[in-house]
Every structure is written in structure tokens, then in C-alpha cells.
Amino acid sequence: MRRIGKKQLLWLSGGLIAVALGLKWTIGDSAAPVAEILLILSSILAGWEIAVQGIRLLFMRMITIDLLVTLAFVGAMMIGEYVESAAVTFLFLLGHYLESRTMERTRASIQSLLSLTPDTAVVSRNGEETVFPVNEVVKGDVVVIRPGMRIPVDGLVRTGHAYINQAAITGESEPVHKIEGDLVYSGTLVDSGYLLVHAERVGEDTTFSRIIALVEEAQDRKAKTQKFLDVFAKYYTPLIIVMTAAMYIFTRDLEMALTLLVIACPGALVISAPVSMVAGIGNGAAHGVLIKGGDIVEKLSRINVLALDKTGTLTEGKPKVTSIRTEGAHSEDELLGLIAAAETYSEHPLGRAIIQEAVHRGLQPLRVPEHTNIKVGMGVQAYFEGDRQITVGNRALLSAAGVPLKSCMETAAAQLEREGQTVIFAAENGELLGYLAVADQPREDARDLVLGVAKRGVARTVMLTGDREGPACRIAELVGVTNVKHSLLPEDKVQALRSFQGDRSMIGMVGDGVNDAPALAAADVGITLGGAGSDAAMETADVVLMSDELGKLAYAITLAKTTVVNMKQNIVFSVLVAGLLVAGVLGKMVFLTSGMLIHELSVLLVILNALRVVRLKPKPKVVEH
Ligand code: ADP
Ligand code: MG
């Protein structure tokens, strides 16, 4: 009996049962022997696989439902209840079949993601366009991308421009305009335009492949409740066997004992938690929110303190340079150019903004430092040819470098800070060169988020920032965060988080993966933004918002809460059904076939309930005026 498909097996055993029952009803008792043979055939056909599976797992020291069903159908055959034995195996297989069909739909989000990677790529080598299987494209190839195509690699746009739908990565459905020098991602779709892309990452290294790998890992990482249920099931199933054996010894009612055996197995209970989690995590992934495991879903649903980094998290992280003051030796543009050059290797949003300003003012090409020391949470020190050391950063960095501030400059800087601007000082070989003031705007959706999380059970929001009091308070006021902790070094942020830790606290921390990594790790749930653009952001956090929309966090919390509620509904429901069934068996109201039917139905209902989580959608972005 080599590999008949599941479906054929179902039809076959179901058909045999139907014919057998049909014969019995139409012809009556004289057909009974034929009917019995058909039923025995059906039982063996369907039961064979179940028995093989059950015994195989028994050898691996696992007592599973397959084994229980095997015992039940063999038992039923021994006492001559062929209808029962055929029905039990048939229903069990049917349940399994429907279960895997529906289960696939809860995994649908990740399945639909997988289908987004193209199989081939058009590569231009030596001026000739050739179609290659995507796994033969190498780093450095120039890939040709036309409208309607899925991009096969991560890369930089070399020529052309296009509107790209990045929903596969970020969950945003608005197309993004990409021009020369922009990064494009594998798996995203070109709406219109034509691009030549320089492949930077191919195959398994692409952001998209890593998202899929992370989601798959996440779906296997179990929630606390889930772990508990697993342990429970491990002891529960053998216990049932012992109980039914005891029951048979006392009552001598084999049929009742067998029924108990079948219906008491925790089928629905075992899948109740994972099925909701898989649905929740998959839904998140489809909308640009990576939640790295069932345990994180549970924690995220219970967040009541939310700490937020300022620069780049609550603010856009694209500060405008508002004023430049030099100490005579340089012009304003020269100072800006020098600071921008020093920031070349900085990943800090302030550094990037300064470089942009310099480029914007036409100060290219910038010199490139020989090497840079990044002083996390303070600034940078860059070394240029001929022993030039340029220090760029806040007061703390300057005083650490032994650069004194002149008192009139100090007064002017302090005034700017009171107005809410961030002042960045620059020095060359210990000599102060001047400063540059920048003002950052809060993100459009920051205020909504702060209000939104309050509605979702977050009692307290706190800003943690390395910046000074003035700018910190200005932004806090604008976005509605009431607690502010300023002038913190990255390790101070960890201390600040500890101060909020209490018995019932569940602390979420939103920050960037670069200099907030310690705080992200110290919080119960570390959350980063813009994961698509930063490896560090994707690796360090528990929850990654792939797009740069802070507002997605509200959806993420709602999703986590919905998922956990869904899981609890499933658990309560399956325990109730199991309890009622046991009572029914003991009260002689539930028998083998009906028990099996109800059991399988309850499994299906649990999966159908989880499908509701698959359908949850983030609220569309509302632009308020
Ligand atoms: P936040 O916590 O608000 O994100 P950071 O801890 O990243 O702030 O930085 C704290 C302060 O250190 C900044 O306000 C700025 O003054 C200074 N700083 C950090 N990195 C840089 C940099 N690359 N260039 C200039 N100044 C910097
Ligand atoms: Mg920051």
C-alpha cells in the first residue's frame, strides 16, 4: 500500500463505510457479513497509517493521540464493533486532513511572503542582458529591473528611477520613489519605472530572506502558556491510558473505556496556543511588524511602561541645521564641511543629517577620515591625514577630550538649548572651532502613538535621551510624553529602565539598534523602527517595525493583545469541551463515534477561531490637520 494520498485514503475508507451501511439498511441482516468485511477493510485502511505513526512515536518515547486512537480502534474491532472502529479511524483522518488544510491558512501570511521572491533575474554583464536563475546572481552584478517585476536582490540604484511598492518588507502600501543611490530590497515590486541595480546582497543574505528566517524562528519560539501546555500534554496522555485501564478493570465496560481513551486526548488543547501564535506572528510579518516569538507576543500584550528614545524615534531624526557659529578661523561652510567629513562613518541620525546638509549646500566632495572613534551617546572623533583630530559632539565629549568652552560661547549655546535646539560642538586638536545648532521635528505620528498606547494599557510613557534638558523637554511637550530623563549615556538608559521595574511592570523600550542596544536588551520588550534599513535594528530587538512608521507600534500592541485573547479563548474552549466529553462518557451519553466527531469538531473550531487573528488589519494611516 505505497503512498496513496491522504485524500484518496479518505475517499476510500469513507466510501467503504457508506457502501457497508447502505447494504445493511437496504438488504438488511443477510448482507451483514459483507458489510462487516467492508467495515473491517475500511478500519484497517485508515487505521494502518495511524497505527504506524503512533507506534513509531512510541519508540521515540512519545505517547500521542495516534497511539490512543490505535488502541481504540483495535479494541473496537476486538469486541466486534466494526462500525465504531471504521468510524473512529475515518473521522480521525478526516479531522487531520481538515486540520492541515485550515492550518495552512493560518500560516498563509508567511506562505504569501515566500511566493514573493522571483526565480529569475535579468543581469547585464558586458553590456548583454541575460536571464539567470536568481541563485546564480552574485554580489556586484548589475540587475535590470522593469515595471511589474519583483526585485531579486538587495542593491543600490545605479541608474534610473522608479516607484516601488515595498509592502513585502515594510507593510506600507504607498509606493516609494527611488532614485540613483537609493537602496532597493529583494521581494519588492516595481510599480513604474526602470532601474539598473547594483547587487549588494543576494540569496539568503537579503533583508527579505532574513525576515522569512526570523519569522519562521519566531513561530517556533514558544509562549510561556504554550510551554506549560506542552509539559501538561506530556503527562496527561499517559495518565489517560492508566485511567482508562483502571476504569476497565472496575467497570468491565470496554467500550466506555475505549471511548474515554479517544475523547480525552488533548487534541484541541495542544494546538490551541500555537495556532493563535502562528496566526498572530504571521499577520504581523505581513504588515511589516516582526515579533520574534510567542513569548514576545505575550509580553507585548502586557506592556504598561513604554520608554522611548528621542532622536530618531520620537523625532524624525532628520534635524535641520538652524545656525552655525565659528571661532574665526573657518567660514560657516568650511566648519559644516569639516563636521560632515568627521561624521562620515557615523550611523547616528544627527551625523547623517549633517552630511545631508553639507551635500545640500554643495560642499562635496567631502574628505574621508582615516579612521573614526565613535563615542556612543556623545559624538565622534575623526582622524585625518597629517595628524588632524576633529572632535564633534556634545559638552561631555568635549570635556572628556579636554577642550574648554569659552564663556560667551557657553552662554549662547545654553540659550539655544533652552529654546529646544541641540548644540553640537567641534574642535580640532583640542582647539574649539565652533558649534552647529540643529532642531529636530517630532514625527508626525508620535503624538498619536503616545495617546494610542495609553488607550492600550500603557500607564506610563517616558522619554530617555542623551540630549540636554532643553531639546528633550521641547519634544516631550510636543508629543505628550510626561516623564523625561535627559543627558543619559547609553548605560544610564539601562539604569533608568531599572528604576521603572516593579512587580507588575512590563517595560517596552523603543530605540535605535545602534546606540540603544543595551537599553533594548534590558527592557522586557525591545522595539526598533526602520528595521528594513538597518541590520543592527533587525538583530537586536524583540519587535521590529520594518517601516519607519512609529504608528505601527499601536497596531503591534493591538495584534499582540488580540492574539493572546484568541489563545485564551482556545484554551478555555478546549478544556471545556474535553471536560464535557468526559462527563458525557461517564454518563453514557457520548459514545465512540460521537465522541470522536465532537473531538475533531472542537479541533477545527479552535483553528477557525485563530483564523480571525489572520484577518486583523492595521488601521489605515490618518493624516490629521
Ligand atoms: P538620543 O538618546 O536622544 O537618541 P544619543 O544618545 O544618540 O541621543 O546622543 C546623545 C547626544 O550625544 C546627542 O544629543 C548629541 O549631542 C551627541 N551625539 C551623539 N552622537 C553624535 C554624533 N554622531 N555627532 C554629534 N553629536 C552626537
Ligand atoms: Mg537615538
PDB file of C-alpha atoms in Angstrom, residues 1-2 48 94 121 157 166 194 236 292 311 319 402 420 450 512 528 576 591 605 618 623:
ATOM      1  CA  MET A   1       0.000   0.000   0.000  1.00  0.00           C
ATOM      2  CA  ARG A   2       2.579   2.507  -1.179  1.00  0.00           C
ATOM      3  CA  TRP A  48      -2.857   1.469   9.254  1.00  0.00           C
ATOM      4  CA  LEU A  94     -10.855  13.499   8.152  1.00  0.00           C
ATOM      5  CA  ALA A 121      16.877  37.861 -12.628  1.00  0.00           C
ATOM      6  CA  VAL A 157      20.130  52.021  -7.780  1.00  0.00           C
ATOM      7  CA  GLN A 166       7.722  47.874  -0.580  1.00  0.00           C
ATOM      8  CA  TYR A 194      13.177  51.308 -14.999  1.00  0.00           C
ATOM      9  CA  TYR A 236      -1.660  13.966  30.656  1.00  0.00           C
ATOM     10  CA  LYS A 292      10.274  37.330  17.428  1.00  0.00           C
ATOM     11  CA  THR A 311      16.463  61.247  18.423  1.00  0.00           C
ATOM     12  CA  PRO A 319      17.309  67.610  12.084  1.00  0.00           C
ATOM     13  CA  GLY A 402      39.957  68.345  27.448  1.00  0.00           C
ATOM     14  CA  GLY A 420      14.987  73.428  22.352  1.00  0.00           C
ATOM     15  CA  VAL A 450       1.553  58.299  22.751  1.00  0.00           C
ATOM     16  CA  ASP A 512      17.504  52.507  17.510  1.00  0.00           C
ATOM     17  CA  THR A 528      13.138  49.149  16.906  1.00  0.00           C
ATOM     18  CA  LEU A 576     -14.461  22.875  28.459  1.00  0.00           C
ATOM     19  CA  PHE A 591     -20.051   7.014  22.551  1.00  0.00           C
ATOM     20  CA  LEU A 605     -13.289  25.292  15.774  1.00  0.00           C
ATOM     21  CA  PRO A 618      -3.728  47.766  10.907  1.00  0.00           C
ATOM     22  CA  VAL A 623      -3.374  62.336   8.351  1.00  0.00           C
TER      23      VAL A 623
END
